[in-house]
Tab-separated table of C-alpha atoms in Angstrom:
chain	number	residue	atom	x	y	z
A	1	MET	CA	5.772	17.624	-1.603
A	2	THR	CA	8.699	19.569	-3.034
A	3	PRO	CA	12.234	18.641	-3.965
A	4	THR	CA	14.879	19.353	-1.351
A	5	CYS	CA	17.792	17.067	-2.097
A	6	SER	CA	18.730	18.961	-5.290
A	7	THR	CA	18.683	22.767	-5.301
A	8	VAL	CA	19.067	22.871	-9.047
A	9	PRO	CA	15.945	24.111	-10.785
A	10	ALA	CA	14.015	21.822	-13.062
A	11	THR	CA	14.389	22.267	-16.837
A	12	ASP	CA	12.489	21.238	-19.899
A	13	THR	CA	14.610	18.173	-20.224
A	14	ASP	CA	13.640	17.132	-16.646
A	15	THR	CA	10.193	15.991	-17.466
A	16	GLY	CA	10.196	12.217	-17.800
A	17	THR	CA	7.049	12.335	-19.930
A	18	GLY	CA	7.915	10.281	-23.021
A	19	VAL	CA	9.242	6.930	-24.006
A	20	ASP	CA	12.169	8.503	-25.902
A	21	ASP	CA	13.240	10.406	-22.761
A	22	LEU	CA	14.792	7.321	-21.188
A	23	ARG	CA	15.526	5.339	-24.297
A	24	ALA	CA	19.359	5.747	-23.979
A	25	LEU	CA	19.105	4.479	-20.443
A	26	LEU	CA	16.899	1.462	-20.969
A	27	ALA	CA	17.617	0.482	-24.568
A	28	PRO	CA	21.183	1.488	-25.445
A	29	ARG	CA	22.980	0.153	-28.436
A	30	SER	CA	26.504	1.146	-27.337
A	31	VAL	CA	27.544	1.157	-23.612
A	32	ALA	CA	30.828	2.309	-22.078
A	33	VAL	CA	31.674	0.881	-18.600
A	34	VAL	CA	34.059	3.348	-16.946
A	35	GLY	CA	36.144	1.773	-14.229
A	36	ALA	CA	35.742	-1.631	-15.797
A	37	SER	CA	37.301	-4.674	-14.054
A	38	ALA	CA	38.535	-8.018	-15.312
A	39	ASP	CA	37.167	-9.539	-12.140
A	40	PRO	CA	33.496	-10.299	-12.730
A	41	SER	CA	32.827	-10.232	-9.022
A	42	ARG	CA	33.859	-6.590	-8.669
A	43	ILE	CA	31.511	-3.584	-9.089
A	44	GLY	CA	33.205	-2.540	-12.323
A	45	GLY	CA	33.259	-6.155	-13.627
A	46	ARG	CA	29.674	-7.361	-12.939
A	47	PRO	CA	27.848	-5.227	-15.532
A	48	ILE	CA	30.149	-6.646	-18.266
A	49	ALA	CA	29.936	-10.234	-17.013
A	50	TYR	CA	26.084	-10.033	-16.828
A	51	ALA	CA	25.709	-8.521	-20.270
A	52	LEU	CA	27.912	-11.202	-21.775
A	53	ALA	CA	25.926	-13.893	-20.014
A	54	ALA	CA	22.553	-12.352	-21.003
A	55	GLY	CA	23.604	-11.884	-24.664
A	56	PHE	CA	23.332	-8.082	-24.786
A	57	ASP	CA	22.112	-7.068	-28.195
A	58	GLY	CA	24.458	-3.998	-28.293
A	59	ARG	CA	28.201	-3.340	-27.901
A	60	ILE	CA	30.085	-3.068	-24.639
A	61	HIS	CA	33.170	-0.886	-24.300
A	62	PRO	CA	35.201	-1.456	-21.111
A	63	VAL	CA	37.289	1.598	-20.067
A	64	ASN	CA	40.383	1.135	-17.875
A	65	PRO	CA	43.730	2.758	-18.547
A	66	ASN	CA	45.586	-0.267	-16.969
A	67	ARG	CA	44.096	-3.021	-19.117
A	68	GLY	CA	44.138	-4.026	-22.798
A	69	VAL	CA	41.500	-6.678	-22.602
A	70	ILE	CA	38.725	-7.120	-20.029
A	71	GLN	CA	36.657	-10.352	-19.973
A	72	GLY	CA	37.513	-11.061	-23.561
A	73	LEU	CA	36.593	-7.592	-24.812
A	74	PRO	CA	38.982	-4.857	-26.063
A	75	CYS	CA	39.531	-2.344	-23.244
A	76	HIS	CA	40.055	1.342	-23.949
A	77	PRO	CA	42.254	3.642	-21.888
A	78	SER	CA	39.723	6.355	-21.945
A	79	VAL	CA	36.194	7.042	-23.086
A	80	ALA	CA	37.698	9.326	-25.765
A	81	ALA	CA	39.460	6.304	-27.177
A	82	ILE	CA	36.327	4.304	-27.859
A	83	PRO	CA	36.080	4.044	-31.688
A	84	GLU	CA	32.420	4.897	-32.000
A	85	PRO	CA	29.780	7.126	-30.346
A	86	ILE	CA	28.082	5.682	-27.184
A	87	ASP	CA	24.521	5.884	-25.936
A	88	LEU	CA	25.138	5.177	-22.289
A	89	ALA	CA	28.068	5.410	-19.883
A	90	VAL	CA	28.141	3.317	-16.695
A	91	VAL	CA	30.332	5.124	-14.267
A	92	ALA	CA	32.036	3.095	-11.435
A	93	VAL	CA	34.817	5.402	-10.233
A	94	PRO	CA	35.322	7.343	-6.905
A	95	ALA	CA	33.093	10.430	-6.559
A	96	ALA	CA	35.874	12.915	-7.247
A	97	SER	CA	36.437	11.415	-10.721
A	98	VAL	CA	32.823	11.256	-11.792
A	99	PRO	CA	32.594	14.741	-13.340
A	100	GLU	CA	35.580	14.136	-15.589
A	101	GLU	CA	34.092	10.896	-16.884
A	102	VAL	CA	30.646	12.329	-17.378
A	103	GLU	CA	32.255	15.110	-19.469
A	104	ALA	CA	34.082	12.539	-21.584
A	105	ALA	CA	30.835	10.469	-21.997
A	106	ALA	CA	28.955	13.552	-23.185
A	107	ALA	CA	31.781	14.358	-25.696
A	108	LYS	CA	31.483	10.809	-27.021
A	109	GLY	CA	27.701	11.194	-27.755
A	110	ALA	CA	26.202	9.694	-24.631
A	111	LYS	CA	22.668	10.670	-23.883
A	112	ALA	CA	22.532	9.074	-20.433
A	113	VAL	CA	24.788	8.047	-17.558
A	114	VAL	CA	24.450	5.509	-14.721
A	115	VAL	CA	26.419	6.629	-11.753
A	116	PHE	CA	27.035	3.823	-9.287
A	117	SER	CA	29.420	6.007	-7.179
A	118	ALA	CA	28.447	7.106	-3.632
A	119	GLY	CA	29.721	10.190	-1.823
A	120	PHE	CA	27.043	12.631	-2.867
A	121	ALA	CA	23.894	14.070	-1.202
A	122	GLU	CA	23.496	11.033	1.081
A	123	LEU	CA	26.517	12.336	2.986
A	124	GLY	CA	25.089	15.722	3.877
A	125	GLU	CA	25.710	19.378	2.794
A	126	ALA	CA	29.091	18.930	1.172
A	127	GLY	CA	27.954	15.872	-0.791
A	128	ARG	CA	24.776	17.692	-1.790
A	129	ASP	CA	26.765	20.515	-3.330
A	130	ARG	CA	28.925	17.984	-5.226
A	131	GLN	CA	25.754	16.322	-6.490
A	132	ASP	CA	24.184	19.676	-7.534
A	133	ALA	CA	27.238	20.538	-9.481
A	134	LEU	CA	27.154	17.151	-11.263
A	135	LEU	CA	23.495	17.706	-12.133
A	136	ARG	CA	24.179	21.139	-13.602
A	137	GLN	CA	26.869	19.516	-15.665
A	138	CYS	CA	24.545	16.787	-16.949
A	139	ARG	CA	21.898	19.287	-17.912
A	140	ALA	CA	24.324	21.640	-19.642
A	141	ARG	CA	25.503	18.643	-21.706
A	142	GLY	CA	21.970	17.169	-22.396
A	143	LEU	CA	22.568	14.056	-20.344
A	144	ARG	CA	19.998	12.203	-18.226
A	145	MET	CA	21.552	10.783	-15.079
A	146	LEU	CA	20.504	7.712	-13.038
A	147	GLY	CA	21.849	7.983	-9.496
A	148	PRO	CA	24.289	8.791	-8.148
A	149	ASN	CA	24.568	6.115	-5.405
A	150	CYS	CA	22.363	3.722	-7.352
A	151	LEU	CA	22.574	0.021	-8.208
A	152	GLY	CA	21.698	0.633	-11.846
A	153	VAL	CA	19.259	-0.779	-14.348
A	154	PHE	CA	18.548	-3.782	-16.533
A	155	ASN	CA	16.283	-4.503	-19.506
A	156	ALA	CA	16.046	-8.261	-19.954
A	157	ALA	CA	14.535	-8.152	-23.381
A	158	ILE	CA	17.830	-7.007	-24.920
A	159	GLY	CA	20.238	-8.420	-22.274
A	160	HIS	CA	21.097	-4.871	-21.038
A	161	THR	CA	22.544	-5.194	-17.504
A	162	ALA	CA	23.995	-1.882	-16.294
A	163	THR	CA	23.973	-3.011	-12.671
A	164	PHE	CA	26.373	-4.599	-10.160
A	165	GLY	CA	23.625	-6.252	-8.114
A	166	SER	CA	24.434	-9.919	-7.120
A	167	PHE	CA	20.873	-10.982	-7.832
A	168	LEU	CA	21.657	-10.998	-11.575
A	169	GLN	CA	23.658	-14.168	-11.077
A	170	ARG	CA	20.292	-15.562	-12.026
A	171	THR	CA	19.726	-14.238	-15.557
A	172	PRO	CA	16.193	-12.762	-15.899
A	173	SER	CA	13.676	-14.130	-18.337
A	174	ARG	CA	13.575	-12.104	-21.591
A	175	ASP	CA	9.792	-12.114	-21.697
A	176	GLY	CA	8.983	-10.554	-18.414
A	177	ARG	CA	6.155	-8.040	-18.463
A	178	ILE	CA	6.574	-6.602	-14.954
A	179	ALA	CA	8.708	-3.541	-14.491
A	180	LEU	CA	10.189	-2.676	-11.065
A	181	VAL	CA	11.514	0.717	-9.986
A	182	SER	CA	12.970	1.490	-6.549
A	183	GLN	CA	15.118	4.161	-4.910
A	184	SER	CA	16.774	1.389	-2.887
A	185	GLY	CA	18.997	-0.855	-4.872
A	186	ALA	CA	19.382	-3.642	-2.285
A	187	TYR	CA	15.622	-3.745	-1.567
A	188	ALA	CA	14.982	-3.904	-5.333
A	189	SER	CA	17.376	-6.808	-5.525
A	190	TYR	CA	15.598	-8.559	-2.819
A	191	LEU	CA	12.267	-8.084	-4.526
A	192	PHE	CA	13.644	-9.413	-7.764
A	193	SER	CA	15.024	-12.539	-6.066
A	194	MET	CA	11.857	-13.158	-4.223
A	195	ALA	CA	9.752	-12.570	-7.402
A	196	ALA	CA	11.787	-15.044	-9.275
A	197	GLU	CA	11.067	-17.723	-6.637
A	198	ARG	CA	7.352	-16.930	-7.122
A	199	GLY	CA	7.501	-17.171	-10.944
A	200	ILE	CA	7.091	-13.370	-11.373
A	201	ARG	CA	8.996	-12.408	-14.468
A	202	ILE	CA	10.541	-8.896	-14.059
A	203	GLY	CA	11.642	-7.778	-17.505
A	204	GLN	CA	12.767	-4.185	-16.587
A	205	TRP	CA	14.367	-3.113	-13.254
A	206	VAL	CA	15.513	0.381	-12.401
A	207	THR	CA	17.048	1.769	-9.140
A	208	THR	CA	17.204	5.517	-8.834
A	209	GLY	CA	19.402	5.967	-5.822
A	210	ASN	CA	19.793	9.665	-4.845
A	211	GLU	CA	17.499	10.735	-7.743
A	212	ALA	CA	19.556	13.814	-8.657
A	213	ASP	CA	17.856	13.730	-11.966
A	214	ILE	CA	15.885	10.626	-12.962
A	215	THR	CA	13.150	9.840	-10.388
A	216	ILE	CA	10.739	7.012	-9.909
A	217	ALA	CA	8.022	9.236	-11.418
A	218	ASP	CA	10.098	9.539	-14.684
A	219	VAL	CA	10.438	5.768	-14.825
A	220	ILE	CA	6.744	5.076	-14.176
A	221	ALA	CA	5.798	7.649	-16.928
A	222	HIS	CA	8.197	5.821	-19.287
A	223	MET	CA	6.917	2.413	-18.463
A	224	ALA	CA	3.318	3.624	-18.928
A	225	GLU	CA	4.067	4.068	-22.653
A	226	ASP	CA	6.040	0.838	-22.996
A	227	PRO	CA	3.903	-1.856	-24.739
A	228	ALA	CA	6.242	-4.511	-23.170
A	229	VAL	CA	5.099	-3.596	-19.653
A	230	ALA	CA	1.836	-4.977	-18.177
A	231	ALA	CA	2.235	-3.751	-14.578
A	232	ILE	CA	4.697	-1.703	-12.527
A	233	GLY	CA	6.034	-2.277	-8.986
A	234	CYS	CA	7.440	0.703	-7.218
A	235	ALA	CA	9.366	1.097	-3.950
A	236	ALA	CA	9.701	4.695	-2.729
A	237	GLU	CA	11.746	6.120	0.071
A	238	GLY	CA	11.011	9.715	-0.429
A	239	ILE	CA	9.153	11.875	-3.059
A	240	ARG	CA	10.960	14.739	-4.742
A	241	ASP	CA	7.934	16.215	-6.527
A	242	GLY	CA	4.419	15.118	-5.603
A	243	ALA	CA	2.766	16.606	-8.713
A	244	ARG	CA	5.211	14.824	-10.954
A	245	LEU	CA	4.558	11.529	-9.249
A	246	LEU	CA	0.791	12.150	-9.527
A	247	ALA	CA	0.988	12.832	-13.214
A	248	ALA	CA	3.041	9.622	-13.793
A	249	LEU	CA	0.558	7.458	-11.820
A	250	GLU	CA	-2.327	8.995	-13.781
A	251	LYS	CA	-0.504	8.261	-17.020
A	252	ALA	CA	-0.061	4.654	-16.015
A	253	ARG	CA	-3.788	4.354	-15.004
A	254	ALA	CA	-4.835	5.867	-18.395
A	255	ALA	CA	-2.658	3.214	-20.073
A	256	SER	CA	-4.269	0.431	-18.065
A	257	LYS	CA	-0.848	-0.254	-16.323
A	258	PRO	CA	-1.457	-0.975	-12.597
A	259	VAL	CA	1.097	0.513	-10.302
A	260	VAL	CA	1.752	-1.469	-7.045
A	261	LEU	CA	3.493	0.935	-4.659
A	262	ILE	CA	5.247	0.396	-1.306
A	263	LYS	CA	6.397	3.438	0.612
A	264	MET	CA	9.390	3.152	2.989
A	265	GLY	CA	9.717	5.778	5.769
A	266	ARG	CA	6.085	5.852	6.779
A	267	THR	CA	7.051	6.620	10.426
A	268	ALA	CA	9.459	9.166	11.926
A	269	ALA	CA	12.100	6.511	12.524
A	270	GLY	CA	11.770	5.181	9.045
A	271	ALA	CA	11.883	8.542	7.422
A	272	GLU	CA	15.158	9.460	9.287
A	273	ALA	CA	16.703	6.161	8.141
A	274	ALA	CA	15.675	6.892	4.503
A	275	LYS	CA	17.380	10.308	4.674
A	276	SER	CA	20.662	8.758	5.503
A	277	HIS	CA	20.263	6.007	2.948
A	278	THR	CA	19.569	7.764	-0.390
A	279	ALA	CA	19.046	11.396	0.802
A	280	ALA	CA	15.269	10.775	0.583
A	281	LEU	CA	12.851	13.581	1.343
A	282	ALA	CA	10.545	12.779	4.257
A	283	VAL	CA	6.905	13.151	3.284
A	284	ASP	CA	3.875	13.156	5.564
A	285	ASP	CA	2.343	9.727	5.107
A	286	ALA	CA	-1.237	10.994	5.092
A	287	VAL	CA	-0.366	13.389	2.207
A	288	PHE	CA	1.365	10.581	0.399
A	289	ASP	CA	-1.619	8.262	0.856
A	290	ALA	CA	-4.008	10.942	-0.623
A	291	VAL	CA	-1.755	11.470	-3.691
A	292	VAL	CA	-1.549	7.808	-4.629
A	293	ARG	CA	-5.249	7.225	-3.990
A	294	GLN	CA	-6.117	10.077	-6.133
A	295	ALA	CA	-3.984	8.725	-8.970
A	296	GLY	CA	-5.226	5.116	-8.723
A	297	ALA	CA	-2.079	3.368	-7.548
A	298	LEU	CA	-2.287	0.266	-5.356
A	299	ARG	CA	-0.541	0.920	-2.109
A	300	VAL	CA	0.797	-1.981	-0.053
A	301	LEU	CA	2.526	-1.985	3.284
A	302	ASN	CA	4.908	-4.973	2.979
A	303	SER	CA	6.931	-7.028	0.550
A	304	GLN	CA	4.533	-10.071	0.604
A	305	ASP	CA	1.570	-7.930	-0.585
A	306	MET	CA	3.789	-6.316	-3.290
A	307	LEU	CA	4.695	-9.761	-4.652
A	308	ASP	CA	1.138	-11.143	-4.396
A	309	LEU	CA	-0.175	-8.257	-6.432
A	310	LEU	CA	2.517	-8.413	-9.089
A	311	TYR	CA	2.044	-12.163	-9.377
A	312	ALA	CA	-1.732	-11.762	-9.928
A	313	LEU	CA	-1.337	-8.798	-12.333
A	314	GLN	CA	1.248	-10.675	-14.373
A	315	THR	CA	-1.316	-13.304	-15.121
A	316	ARG	CA	-4.608	-11.553	-15.158
A	317	PRO	CA	-5.737	-7.918	-15.675
A	318	PRO	CA	-7.650	-6.074	-12.939
A	319	LEU	CA	-11.265	-7.213	-12.468
A	320	GLY	CA	-14.030	-5.431	-14.223
A	321	GLY	CA	-16.549	-5.777	-11.430
A	322	ARG	CA	-16.951	-6.641	-7.718
A	323	LYS	CA	-18.995	-9.856	-7.712
A	324	LEU	CA	-17.057	-12.794	-6.205
A	325	GLY	CA	-18.016	-16.466	-6.166
A	326	ILE	CA	-16.482	-18.763	-3.501
A	327	VAL	CA	-16.214	-22.543	-3.603
A	328	SER	CA	-14.673	-24.385	-0.712
A	329	VAL	CA	-14.388	-27.864	0.796
A	330	SER	CA	-14.558	-26.165	4.238
A	331	GLY	CA	-17.592	-24.139	5.449
A	332	GLY	CA	-15.324	-22.279	7.916
A	333	ALA	CA	-12.818	-21.298	5.278
A	334	GLY	CA	-15.680	-20.092	3.093
A	335	VAL	CA	-16.972	-17.855	5.845
A	336	LEU	CA	-13.486	-16.449	6.314
A	337	MET	CA	-13.215	-15.683	2.604
A	338	ALA	CA	-16.598	-13.987	2.623
A	339	ASP	CA	-15.500	-11.780	5.462
A	340	ALA	CA	-12.236	-10.911	3.741
A	341	ALA	CA	-14.156	-10.072	0.514
A	342	ALA	CA	-16.566	-7.805	2.264
A	343	ASP	CA	-13.664	-6.039	4.030
A	344	GLY	CA	-12.051	-5.583	0.561
A	345	GLY	CA	-15.153	-4.035	-0.970
A	346	LEU	CA	-16.240	-6.999	-2.945
A	347	GLN	CA	-19.747	-8.434	-3.151
A	348	VAL	CA	-20.581	-12.118	-2.436
A	349	PRO	CA	-24.135	-12.430	-3.901
A	350	PRO	CA	-25.967	-15.795	-3.831
A	351	LEU	CA	-26.469	-17.915	-6.873
A	352	PRO	CA	-29.836	-17.635	-8.591
A	353	PRO	CA	-32.407	-19.865	-6.874
A	354	GLU	CA	-32.925	-22.288	-9.770
A	355	VAL	CA	-29.145	-22.883	-9.986
A	356	ARG	CA	-28.921	-23.460	-6.243
A	357	ALA	CA	-31.709	-25.955	-6.436
A	358	ARG	CA	-30.169	-27.963	-9.217
A	359	LEU	CA	-26.789	-28.048	-7.448
A	360	GLN	CA	-28.398	-28.958	-4.122
A	361	GLN	CA	-30.022	-31.947	-5.725
A	362	GLY	CA	-26.588	-33.254	-6.783
A	363	ASN	CA	-25.089	-32.622	-3.324
A	364	PRO	CA	-27.777	-32.642	-0.676
A	365	PHE	CA	-25.083	-32.442	2.136
A	366	GLY	CA	-23.577	-29.268	0.889
A	367	SER	CA	-24.494	-25.529	0.933
A	368	MET	CA	-25.153	-24.095	-2.483
A	369	THR	CA	-25.568	-20.410	-1.820
A	370	ASN	CA	-22.395	-18.404	-1.950
A	371	PRO	CA	-19.936	-19.346	-0.388
A	372	ILE	CA	-20.564	-22.907	-1.750
A	373	ASP	CA	-19.432	-25.613	0.718
A	374	VAL	CA	-19.124	-28.876	-1.203
A	375	THR	CA	-18.084	-30.743	1.968
A	376	ALA	CA	-15.817	-33.747	2.142
A	377	GLN	CA	-18.293	-35.625	-0.092
A	378	ALA	CA	-16.323	-34.136	-3.044
A	379	MET	CA	-13.445	-36.510	-2.150
A	380	ASN	CA	-15.567	-39.375	-3.510
A	381	ASP	CA	-17.052	-37.419	-6.429
A	382	LEU	CA	-15.006	-34.529	-7.776
A	383	THR	CA	-17.831	-33.482	-10.103
A	384	LEU	CA	-19.274	-31.874	-6.930
A	385	VAL	CA	-16.413	-29.437	-7.363
A	386	ARG	CA	-16.656	-29.071	-11.190
A	387	ASP	CA	-20.354	-28.390	-11.373
A	388	PRO	CA	-20.516	-25.430	-8.835
A	389	VAL	CA	-17.423	-23.793	-10.304
A	390	ARG	CA	-18.834	-24.011	-13.813
A	391	ALA	CA	-22.279	-22.866	-12.679
A	392	MET	CA	-20.769	-19.840	-10.993
A	393	LEU	CA	-18.953	-18.876	-14.141
A	394	ALA	CA	-21.796	-19.724	-16.591
A	395	GLU	CA	-24.903	-18.674	-14.656
A	396	GLY	CA	-23.864	-16.674	-11.572
A	397	GLY	CA	-22.615	-13.529	-13.149
A	398	TYR	CA	-19.536	-13.498	-11.061
A	399	ASP	CA	-16.440	-11.460	-12.084
A	400	ALA	CA	-14.106	-13.944	-10.343
A	401	VAL	CA	-14.196	-17.179	-8.444
A	402	VAL	CA	-11.991	-18.337	-5.608
A	403	GLY	CA	-11.606	-21.967	-4.546
A	404	PHE	CA	-10.189	-23.583	-1.400
A	405	PHE	CA	-9.410	-27.336	-1.668
A	406	MET	CA	-6.982	-27.714	1.329
A	407	ASN	CA	-4.015	-29.824	0.170
A	408	TRP	CA	-5.889	-31.833	-2.479
A	409	LEU	CA	-4.080	-30.299	-5.448
A	410	ALA	CA	-0.765	-31.510	-4.096
A	411	SER	CA	-2.030	-35.059	-3.397
A	412	PRO	CA	-0.523	-37.655	-5.770
A	413	VAL	CA	-3.890	-39.428	-5.728
A	414	THR	CA	-6.491	-36.532	-5.715
A	415	GLY	CA	-4.409	-33.845	-7.341
A	416	PRO	CA	-4.551	-35.033	-10.949
A	417	LYS	CA	-8.211	-35.824	-10.741
A	418	LEU	CA	-8.959	-32.364	-9.261
A	419	ARG	CA	-6.960	-30.552	-11.901
A	420	ALA	CA	-8.798	-32.449	-14.578
A	421	VAL	CA	-12.257	-31.483	-13.216
A	422	LEU	CA	-11.230	-27.817	-12.737
A	423	ALA	CA	-10.033	-27.803	-16.327
A	424	GLU	CA	-13.462	-28.997	-17.475
A	425	ALA	CA	-15.135	-26.374	-15.281
A	426	LEU	CA	-13.091	-23.512	-16.636
A	427	GLU	CA	-13.132	-24.500	-20.316
A	428	GLY	CA	-14.470	-21.588	-22.254
A	429	PHE	CA	-13.997	-18.994	-19.538
A	430	GLY	CA	-10.465	-17.840	-20.199
A	431	ASP	CA	-11.539	-14.293	-19.785
A	432	ARG	CA	-12.438	-14.868	-16.107
A	433	THR	CA	-10.110	-14.716	-13.105
A	434	VAL	CA	-10.103	-17.824	-10.936
A	435	VAL	CA	-7.937	-18.047	-7.787
A	436	VAL	CA	-7.206	-21.452	-6.331
A	437	HIS	CA	-5.416	-21.865	-2.985
A	438	GLN	CA	-2.186	-23.918	-3.008
A	439	MET	CA	-0.626	-25.231	0.228
A	440	PRO	CA	2.689	-23.706	1.054
A	441	GLY	CA	5.830	-25.497	-0.294
A	442	HIS	CA	4.080	-26.867	-3.397
A	443	THR	CA	5.105	-25.635	-6.870
A	444	PRO	CA	1.997	-24.363	-8.834
A	445	GLY	CA	3.579	-24.483	-12.304
A	446	HIS	CA	2.264	-27.853	-13.427
A	447	THR	CA	-1.245	-27.055	-12.354
A	448	ILE	CA	-1.342	-23.781	-14.173
A	449	LEU	CA	0.247	-25.413	-17.304
A	450	GLU	CA	-2.171	-28.378	-17.334
A	451	LEU	CA	-5.233	-26.129	-17.086
A	452	LYS	CA	-3.961	-23.814	-19.803
A	453	LEU	CA	-3.290	-26.715	-22.189
A	454	LYS	CA	-6.979	-27.639	-21.775
A	455	GLY	CA	-8.052	-24.149	-22.911
A	456	ALA	CA	-9.266	-23.273	-19.461
A	457	GLY	CA	-9.149	-19.888	-17.668
A	458	THR	CA	-6.107	-18.995	-15.667
A	459	VAL	CA	-5.734	-20.313	-12.191
A	460	LEU	CA	-3.436	-18.445	-9.752
A	461	LEU	CA	-1.766	-20.221	-6.934
A	462	THR	CA	0.024	-18.093	-4.445
A	463	GLY	CA	1.536	-20.180	-1.699
A	464	ASP	CA	-0.095	-19.542	1.652
A	465	LEU	CA	-1.992	-16.387	0.623
A	466	TRP	CA	-4.767	-15.996	-1.795
A	467	LEU	CA	-5.020	-12.636	-3.566
A	468	LEU	CA	-7.404	-11.228	-6.026
A	469	ALA	CA	-5.983	-8.043	-7.601
A	470	GLU	CA	-8.501	-5.240	-8.267
A	471	SER	CA	-7.312	-1.720	-9.187
A	472	ARG	CA	-10.024	0.158	-10.980
A	473	ALA	CA	-11.563	3.374	-9.547
A	474	GLY	CA	-13.608	2.861	-6.434
A	475	LYS	CA	-12.441	-0.716	-5.899
A	476	LYS	CA	-10.329	-2.304	-3.139
A	477	VAL	CA	-7.662	-4.941	-2.935
A	478	PRO	CA	-8.711	-7.960	-0.729
A	479	ARG	CA	-6.166	-10.354	0.654
A	480	PHE	CA	-7.095	-13.805	1.952
A	481	ASN	CA	-5.183	-16.048	4.296
A	482	THR	CA	-6.905	-19.129	5.324
A	483	ASP	CA	-3.882	-20.971	6.587
A	484	ARG	CA	-3.534	-18.730	9.635
A	485	ALA	CA	-7.399	-18.748	9.997
A	486	GLN	CA	-7.692	-14.977	10.077
A	487	THR	CA	-8.952	-12.235	7.769
A	488	LEU	CA	-6.173	-9.889	6.778
A	489	LYS	CA	-6.449	-6.166	6.219
A	490	SER	CA	-7.346	-4.954	2.797
A	491	TYR	CA	-6.038	-1.839	1.188
A	492	GLU	CA	-7.917	0.795	-0.775
A	493	ALA	CA	-6.845	1.242	-4.343
A	494	THR	CA	-8.739	4.531	-5.030
A	495	GLU	CA	-11.682	6.409	-3.645
């Protein structure tokens, strides 16, 4: 995989290998918004409005020669008129005016620019020449460039919102430990919105657009060194430099930062669409697959899997082993889960004989091997759920346990009692991963909170899908779907 959308040779500043490399982009103290608007709904107005709402920790300098005040802030007629050095310039002007504003930003001390403007390589040869000239200018002036033709960036921890995406009308949580990087701005906006609905807290969000300079690989490498990031989601349309991406993924793996990656343009039709969207380079999908396997990334094929994995990884680290215990109120559901676990490379070994015998005495109607089927008898006596779950954690040697209890957790009668016995079962096992199915349409937050308050291990509830994240070398990622009564495909993490 080699770069084609920029013909400008790489330089020593084009490495993306250290935290400081993108600091001015992700953690600026002074930001100029060039092409600023007093209308908070316009492209040049949204970054300012969002930053004010988010309580940006730094200083914002609107630039517009036709205004004296914008959104309550002093507005400057030019970048040169700003009364202090800047770290970052956000450029929202027509493509023909971008070079002039970039030059002014560099003269004012900027180390990075975010170029919203379209009209570059995505338009073909003439646009590519314009983009290459802009890149040469940035490199000559020591600037890192995000874009052009990008939706920008945010860092929720400091209220930094250099983006015009409408999704930020919902201010992100400042404690998010998930980072998301995408070439496509609109798709990244969609993922953020869907993630927020699922309770996934995205703390840093970067869209790279045409990737004239900063690439998804650069951002992954940066996030791998950021202690505020626990896991990274990545949406790629095309790969500029396969070796660079491989190095970034390996860096993330070495830092124990799982990377969940979705690749757009897997087919010929998709690749052609990607080319016209962000000037993305088409890459043979088999080659791409081999690269990400080698580096240990988790590849997914759709948005649902992306969100499921990020949700799980936000709450729990990857598993340390392959042994899975299953507890179910349905024998059929237990069998389906066992099938899915096997497809995903997990083991479902039986409980030790003496443990099975003890549990069988307490529930002679159930099956106490693995999967455990507690049967409907548990409706009358929920200790028939508590005891097998605790036995699996204490005596089974399982790395994780999954449970299927139909709609019981959502029941106003059974739900509180079931949560109480699960909390008892999990107490003292906070280091284990336990996945409990939640019926679609029911909010899991109260269940997780109640169990945590009791000192129990974390319970994940994922709507109509169960997912157990697993990303260490030689492991696979299983996905369970009992609502549709079918075992879904699992994806290899590495080989």
